[in-house]
Amino acid sequence: VKRQYYVSKALGCLKSLEDVGEATEAIREVRDVLDVLQLQVRVLKALEQKVIELEASSSTTDEQLRERKADVQLLTFKLFDASTLYNRFASKYDMWTECLYIIHVCKSEEADVITTLWRKIIFSLLPQSSNNAAFNAWRLGQCEKAGLLATSSTGSGGSSFESGNWIGQMQCKILRLGKSLYFEGDDTHSGSAAGIGGFVFPVGFLADVLEWISLWYIRSTGVGAIAGSVTSASASAIDATTFNWVLKLFLDVGVPHRVLLSYYEQLYREQPERLYREGWTLHLLQSMLAIITIWRKHASSPRAGKDQLAEFAACCPNIVDLCDGFITDLRATSQDENGEASALLEQFRRVKGELLNFRTFM
């Protein structure tokens, strides 16, 4: 920590000399050193916490404690580069969050590694269902993809999937990471919706995984019925008891409505046809309807600036075209048994009309 303080002071001194030719390169080098020092402090604190948890556990062996305490000493008194921090400490001790921070600082483009780390984080928090064998089988498959043992991913507190207690914990974890890792300028929307390029907060991938979890939750508990839930949605009204908790998470991270809608549209366009039978198509359409509704209300609110209102107005023609396409798709599938597609069709028609009126008054 003292080293971090002194390097920070050195960086401050150099910044006062920015007009000097050689100072720019020196500032960059010192900033790189400071970034790695901050990573080491993060890894050290995480390992110290793991030692505390192991000391309180009755199943801990003396060898496990000795090894971790020795590594705490190394991290305290010796400096390591980012690669060593990742491989020798963070990855070794399953510090998945710290691994993401290291990848972020190093600007690595290890897409497979990043998705695996996110799967570990998400599915380590997700408990089993008490009565849904299909969900448990799906969850087990996701854990295997992430390299998680089933015994290490049963969630916390012993509660079941249906309790929903895990939602708040998952929101907090991902929100905290997103606030640090997500930058709007990183979004290029290239490749498939499930692909993430080099971005450490992969919105498309996370939307795919989290919305599947949301859909399973809706199936298991019956919450988030289409009728009435979307039209009354607003950024402040979304909570963990409805299907909108995933949208709230991304909006709270700072993902713009426009960007979020484009990711969901990609997921919709690229979905396999077989997923319609599993309810995925209607779930995505419902989510996109919610994004459009929330975006319009946000842009029209007194808290939004003129730029946000102008951006929404400029996007309105494209959103209307999008709604037209969804209406066409829903017409072809509106004869569903429970009427969900028919209800969604009417809601898209209503929203389209509101958007046309919005453009007229602008």
Coordinates of C-alpha atoms in Angstrom, one line a residue:
V1 CA 0.0 0.0 0.0
K2 CA 2.9 2.4 0.8
R3 CA 4.4 1.6 -2.6
Q4 CA 1.0 2.5 -4.2
Y5 CA 1.0 5.8 -2.3
Y6 CA 4.5 6.8 -3.4
V7 CA 3.9 5.8 -7.0
S8 CA 0.7 7.9 -7.0
K9 CA 2.6 10.8 -5.6
A10 CA 5.2 10.4 -8.4
L11 CA 2.5 10.3 -11.0
G12 CA 1.0 13.6 -9.6
C13 CA 4.4 15.2 -9.8
L14 CA 5.0 14.1 -13.4
K15 CA 1.5 15.4 -14.4
S16 CA 2.6 18.9 -13.4
L17 CA 5.4 18.6 -16.0
E18 CA 3.2 17.4 -18.8
D19 CA 4.4 20.3 -21.1
V20 CA 7.9 18.9 -20.9
G21 CA 8.6 16.6 -23.9
E22 CA 9.9 13.5 -21.9
A23 CA 7.2 13.7 -19.3
T24 CA 4.4 12.2 -21.4
E25 CA 6.2 8.9 -21.8
A26 CA 7.2 8.9 -18.1
I27 CA 3.6 9.5 -17.1
R28 CA 2.5 6.5 -19.2
E29 CA 5.1 4.2 -17.6
V30 CA 4.3 5.3 -14.1
R31 CA 0.6 4.9 -14.7
D32 CA 1.2 1.4 -15.9
V33 CA 3.2 0.6 -12.8
L34 CA 0.4 2.1 -10.6
D35 CA -2.2 0.0 -12.4
V36 CA -0.3 -3.2 -11.7
L37 CA 0.3 -2.1 -8.1
Q38 CA -3.5 -1.6 -7.6
L39 CA -4.1 -5.0 -9.1
Q40 CA -1.7 -6.5 -6.6
V41 CA -3.4 -4.8 -3.7
R42 CA -6.7 -6.1 -4.9
V43 CA -5.4 -9.7 -5.2
L44 CA -3.7 -9.4 -1.8
K45 CA -6.9 -8.3 -0.1
A46 CA -9.0 -11.0 -1.8
L47 CA -6.5 -13.7 -0.7
E48 CA -6.4 -12.3 2.9
Q49 CA -10.2 -12.6 2.9
K50 CA -10.0 -16.2 1.7
V51 CA -7.5 -17.0 4.5
I52 CA -10.0 -15.6 7.1
E53 CA -12.8 -17.7 5.6
L54 CA -10.6 -20.8 5.7
E55 CA -9.6 -20.3 9.3
A56 CA -13.3 -20.2 10.2
S57 CA -14.0 -23.4 8.3
S58 CA -13.9 -26.8 10.0
S59 CA -12.9 -28.6 6.7
T60 CA -9.8 -26.6 6.1
T61 CA -6.5 -28.5 6.1
D62 CA -3.3 -27.1 7.6
E63 CA -1.6 -27.4 4.2
Q64 CA -4.2 -25.2 2.6
L65 CA -3.8 -22.5 5.2
R66 CA 0.0 -22.6 5.1
E67 CA 0.0 -22.3 1.3
R68 CA -2.3 -19.3 1.3
K69 CA -0.5 -17.5 4.1
A70 CA 2.8 -18.0 2.4
D71 CA 1.3 -16.4 -0.7
V72 CA -0.1 -13.5 1.3
Q73 CA 3.5 -12.9 2.5
L74 CA 4.8 -12.9 -1.0
L75 CA 2.2 -10.5 -2.2
T76 CA 2.9 -8.2 0.8
F77 CA 6.6 -7.9 0.3
K78 CA 7.3 -8.6 -3.3
L79 CA 6.2 -7.0 -6.5
F80 CA 4.7 -9.1 -9.4
D81 CA 3.8 -8.3 -12.9
A82 CA 0.2 -8.7 -14.1
S83 CA 0.7 -12.0 -15.8
T84 CA 2.1 -13.5 -12.6
L85 CA -0.7 -12.0 -10.5
Y86 CA -3.2 -13.7 -12.8
N87 CA -1.6 -17.2 -13.1
R88 CA 0.1 -17.6 -9.8
F89 CA -2.5 -16.1 -7.5
A90 CA -5.9 -15.0 -9.0
S91 CA -6.5 -18.0 -11.2
K92 CA -5.0 -20.4 -8.8
Y93 CA -7.3 -19.4 -6.0
D94 CA -10.5 -19.0 -8.1
M95 CA -10.5 -15.2 -7.7
W96 CA -12.7 -14.8 -10.8
T97 CA -13.5 -11.1 -10.2
E98 CA -9.8 -10.3 -9.8
C99 CA -9.0 -12.2 -13.0
L100 CA -11.5 -9.9 -14.9
Y101 CA -9.8 -6.8 -13.5
I102 CA -6.4 -8.0 -14.5
I103 CA -7.6 -8.8 -18.0
H104 CA -9.3 -5.4 -18.2
V105 CA -6.1 -3.5 -17.2
C106 CA -4.0 -5.6 -19.6
K107 CA -6.5 -5.0 -22.4
S108 CA -6.5 -8.6 -23.2
E109 CA -8.9 -10.0 -25.8
E110 CA -9.2 -13.5 -24.4
A111 CA -12.9 -14.0 -25.3
D112 CA -13.2 -17.6 -24.2
V113 CA -11.5 -16.9 -20.9
I114 CA -13.7 -13.9 -20.2
T115 CA -17.0 -15.8 -20.9
T116 CA -15.8 -18.7 -18.7
L117 CA -15.0 -16.3 -15.9
W118 CA -18.4 -14.7 -16.1
R119 CA -20.1 -18.1 -16.2
K120 CA -18.2 -19.0 -13.0
I121 CA -19.3 -15.8 -11.3
I122 CA -22.9 -16.1 -12.3
F123 CA -23.5 -19.9 -11.8
S124 CA -21.6 -20.0 -8.5
L125 CA -24.4 -17.7 -7.2
L126 CA -27.3 -19.6 -8.7
P127 CA -28.9 -22.3 -6.5
Q128 CA -30.6 -25.4 -7.7
S129 CA -34.4 -25.6 -8.1
S130 CA -36.4 -27.4 -5.5
N131 CA -38.8 -28.9 -8.1
N132 CA -37.7 -28.2 -11.7
A133 CA -35.5 -31.0 -13.0
A134 CA -35.2 -29.4 -16.4
F135 CA -33.7 -26.2 -14.9
N136 CA -31.3 -28.2 -12.8
A137 CA -30.1 -30.1 -15.9
W138 CA -29.6 -26.8 -17.7
R139 CA -27.8 -25.3 -14.8
L140 CA -25.6 -28.3 -14.5
G141 CA -24.6 -28.0 -18.2
Q142 CA -23.7 -24.3 -17.7
C143 CA -21.6 -25.2 -14.6
E144 CA -19.8 -27.8 -16.7
K145 CA -19.1 -25.2 -19.4
A146 CA -17.6 -23.0 -16.7
G147 CA -15.6 -25.8 -15.2
L148 CA -17.5 -25.5 -11.9
L149 CA -18.1 -28.5 -9.7
A150 CA -21.7 -29.0 -8.9
T151 CA -20.9 -28.9 -5.2
S152 CA -19.3 -25.5 -5.6
S153 CA -22.2 -23.8 -7.3
T154 CA -25.2 -24.4 -5.1
G155 CA -25.7 -20.8 -4.3
S156 CA -25.6 -19.2 -0.9
G157 CA -27.7 -19.5 2.2
G158 CA -29.2 -22.9 1.2
S159 CA -32.2 -21.3 -0.5
S160 CA -33.8 -22.6 -3.6
F161 CA -33.9 -21.1 -7.1
E162 CA -37.6 -20.3 -6.7
S163 CA -37.0 -18.2 -3.6
G164 CA -35.4 -15.5 -5.7
N165 CA -33.0 -14.6 -2.9
W166 CA -30.1 -15.0 -5.2
I167 CA -31.3 -12.2 -7.6
G168 CA -30.2 -9.4 -5.3
Q169 CA -26.8 -10.9 -4.7
M170 CA -26.3 -11.5 -8.4
Q171 CA -27.4 -7.9 -9.3
C172 CA -25.0 -6.4 -6.7
K173 CA -22.1 -8.5 -7.9
I174 CA -22.6 -7.8 -11.6
L175 CA -23.4 -4.1 -11.0
R176 CA -20.3 -3.6 -9.0
L177 CA -18.2 -5.2 -11.8
G178 CA -20.0 -3.4 -14.5
K179 CA -19.5 0.0 -13.0
S180 CA -15.7 -0.6 -13.1
L181 CA -15.4 -2.6 -16.4
Y182 CA -18.0 -1.2 -18.8
F183 CA -17.4 1.8 -21.0
E184 CA -19.9 2.7 -23.7
G185 CA -17.2 3.4 -26.2
D186 CA -16.1 -0.3 -26.1
D187 CA -19.3 -1.3 -27.9
T188 CA -18.8 -2.0 -31.6
H189 CA -21.6 -4.5 -32.0
S190 CA -19.4 -6.6 -34.3
G191 CA -19.8 -10.4 -34.5
S192 CA -22.6 -12.4 -33.1
A193 CA -24.6 -11.4 -30.1
A194 CA -23.0 -14.1 -28.0
G195 CA -19.5 -13.0 -29.1
I196 CA -17.8 -10.4 -27.0
G197 CA -14.6 -9.4 -28.9
G198 CA -12.2 -8.0 -26.4
F199 CA -14.6 -6.5 -23.9
V200 CA -14.5 -7.5 -20.3
F201 CA -18.1 -6.6 -19.6
P202 CA -19.7 -8.4 -22.6
V203 CA -23.3 -7.0 -22.7
G204 CA -24.5 -9.4 -25.4
F205 CA -23.2 -12.5 -23.7
L206 CA -24.4 -11.4 -20.3
A207 CA -27.9 -10.5 -21.7
D208 CA -28.1 -14.0 -23.2
V209 CA -27.2 -15.8 -20.1
L210 CA -29.1 -13.6 -17.6
E211 CA -32.3 -13.6 -19.7
W212 CA -32.3 -17.3 -19.9
I213 CA -32.0 -17.4 -16.1
S214 CA -34.8 -14.9 -15.9
L215 CA -37.0 -17.0 -18.2
W216 CA -36.4 -20.1 -16.1
Y217 CA -37.3 -18.1 -13.0
I218 CA -40.6 -16.9 -14.6
R219 CA -41.4 -20.5 -15.6
S220 CA -40.7 -21.8 -12.2
T221 CA -42.6 -19.1 -10.2
G222 CA -45.1 -17.7 -12.6
V223 CA -44.1 -14.0 -12.1
G224 CA -43.8 -11.4 -14.7
A225 CA -46.9 -12.1 -16.7
I226 CA -47.1 -10.2 -20.0
A227 CA -50.4 -8.5 -19.3
G228 CA -49.9 -5.2 -17.7
S229 CA -46.2 -5.6 -16.7
V230 CA -44.6 -3.9 -19.6
T231 CA -46.9 -0.9 -20.0
S232 CA -46.4 0.2 -16.5
A233 CA -42.7 -0.4 -16.5
S234 CA -40.3 2.4 -15.7
A235 CA -36.7 2.6 -14.8
S236 CA -37.6 3.2 -11.2
A237 CA -40.4 0.6 -11.0
I238 CA -38.3 -2.4 -12.1
D239 CA -37.4 -4.7 -9.3
A240 CA -36.2 -8.2 -8.7
T241 CA -39.7 -9.7 -8.6
T242 CA -40.4 -9.2 -12.4
F243 CA -38.7 -10.3 -15.6
N244 CA -37.3 -6.7 -15.8
W245 CA -34.5 -7.2 -13.2
V246 CA -32.0 -8.0 -16.0
L247 CA -32.8 -4.7 -17.8
K248 CA -32.5 -2.7 -14.6
L249 CA -29.1 -4.2 -14.1
F250 CA -27.8 -3.1 -17.5
L251 CA -29.3 0.3 -17.2
D252 CA -27.8 0.8 -13.8
V253 CA -24.4 -0.2 -15.1
G254 CA -24.7 2.6 -17.6
V255 CA -25.5 0.8 -20.8
P256 CA -27.5 3.3 -22.9
H257 CA -31.0 2.3 -24.0
R258 CA -30.1 2.4 -27.6
V259 CA -27.1 0.1 -27.1
L260 CA -29.1 -2.3 -25.0
L261 CA -31.9 -2.5 -27.5
S262 CA -29.4 -3.3 -30.3
Y263 CA -28.0 -6.2 -28.3
Y264 CA -31.4 -7.7 -27.6
E265 CA -32.3 -7.3 -31.3
Q266 CA -29.2 -9.2 -32.2
L267 CA -30.1 -12.0 -29.8
Y268 CA -33.6 -12.1 -31.4
R269 CA -32.3 -12.2 -35.0
E270 CA -29.8 -14.9 -34.3
Q271 CA -31.9 -17.3 -32.2
P272 CA -32.4 -20.8 -33.5
E273 CA -36.0 -21.5 -34.7
R274 CA -36.4 -24.3 -32.1
L275 CA -36.2 -21.8 -29.3
Y276 CA -39.6 -20.4 -30.1
R277 CA -41.2 -23.5 -28.6
E278 CA -39.3 -22.9 -25.4
G279 CA -40.7 -19.4 -25.0
W280 CA -37.4 -17.6 -25.7
T281 CA -38.8 -15.7 -28.7
L282 CA -41.6 -14.2 -26.7
H283 CA -39.4 -13.5 -23.8
L284 CA -37.0 -11.5 -25.9
L285 CA -39.8 -9.6 -27.5
Q286 CA -41.2 -8.8 -24.1
S287 CA -37.8 -7.5 -23.0
M288 CA -37.4 -5.3 -26.1
L289 CA -40.9 -3.9 -25.5
A290 CA -39.9 -3.0 -22.0
I291 CA -36.6 -1.4 -23.2
I292 CA -38.5 0.8 -25.7
T293 CA -41.2 1.8 -23.1
I294 CA -38.6 2.6 -20.4
W295 CA -36.5 4.5 -23.0
R296 CA -39.4 6.6 -24.1
K297 CA -40.4 7.5 -20.5
H298 CA -36.9 8.3 -19.6
A299 CA -36.4 10.6 -22.6
S300 CA -39.6 12.4 -21.8
S301 CA -39.0 12.8 -18.1
P302 CA -37.8 16.2 -16.7
R303 CA -34.6 14.6 -15.5
A304 CA -33.5 13.8 -19.1
G305 CA -31.6 16.4 -20.9
K306 CA -32.5 17.8 -24.3
D307 CA -29.8 15.7 -25.9
Q308 CA -31.4 12.5 -24.6
L309 CA -34.8 13.6 -25.9
A310 CA -33.3 14.5 -29.3
E311 CA -31.5 11.1 -29.5
F312 CA -34.7 9.2 -28.8
A313 CA -36.6 11.3 -31.4
A314 CA -33.9 10.6 -33.9
C315 CA -34.1 6.9 -33.2
C316 CA -37.9 6.8 -33.4
P317 CA -38.1 5.9 -37.1
N318 CA -35.9 2.9 -36.6
I319 CA -37.8 1.9 -33.5
V320 CA -41.1 2.1 -35.4
D321 CA -39.6 0.0 -38.2
L322 CA -38.5 -2.5 -35.5
C323 CA -42.0 -2.6 -34.0
D324 CA -43.4 -3.2 -37.5
G325 CA -41.1 -6.2 -38.0
F326 CA -42.1 -7.6 -34.6
I327 CA -45.8 -7.1 -35.3
T328 CA -45.4 -9.1 -38.5
D329 CA -43.6 -11.9 -36.7
L330 CA -46.2 -12.0 -34.0
R331 CA -49.1 -12.1 -36.5
A332 CA -47.7 -15.3 -37.8
T333 CA -47.6 -16.8 -34.3
S334 CA -50.5 -15.1 -32.5
Q335 CA -52.7 -18.3 -32.3
D336 CA -50.9 -19.5 -29.2
E337 CA -52.7 -21.5 -26.6
N338 CA -52.3 -19.1 -23.6
G339 CA -52.7 -15.9 -25.6
E340 CA -49.2 -14.5 -24.7
A341 CA -48.3 -13.7 -28.4
S342 CA -51.7 -12.1 -29.0
A343 CA -51.3 -9.9 -25.9
L344 CA -47.8 -8.9 -27.0
L345 CA -49.0 -8.1 -30.5
E346 CA -51.5 -5.7 -29.1
Q347 CA -48.9 -4.0 -26.9
F348 CA -46.5 -3.6 -29.8
R349 CA -49.3 -2.0 -31.9
R350 CA -50.0 0.4 -29.0
V351 CA -46.4 1.3 -28.5
K352 CA -45.9 1.9 -32.3
G353 CA -48.9 4.3 -32.2
E354 CA -47.4 6.1 -29.3
L355 CA -44.1 6.4 -31.1
L356 CA -45.8 7.8 -34.2
N357 CA -47.5 10.4 -32.1
F358 CA -44.3 11.2 -30.3
R359 CA -42.6 12.0 -33.7
T360 CA -45.6 14.1 -34.7
F361 CA -45.3 16.3 -31.6
M362 CA -41.5 16.7 -31.8

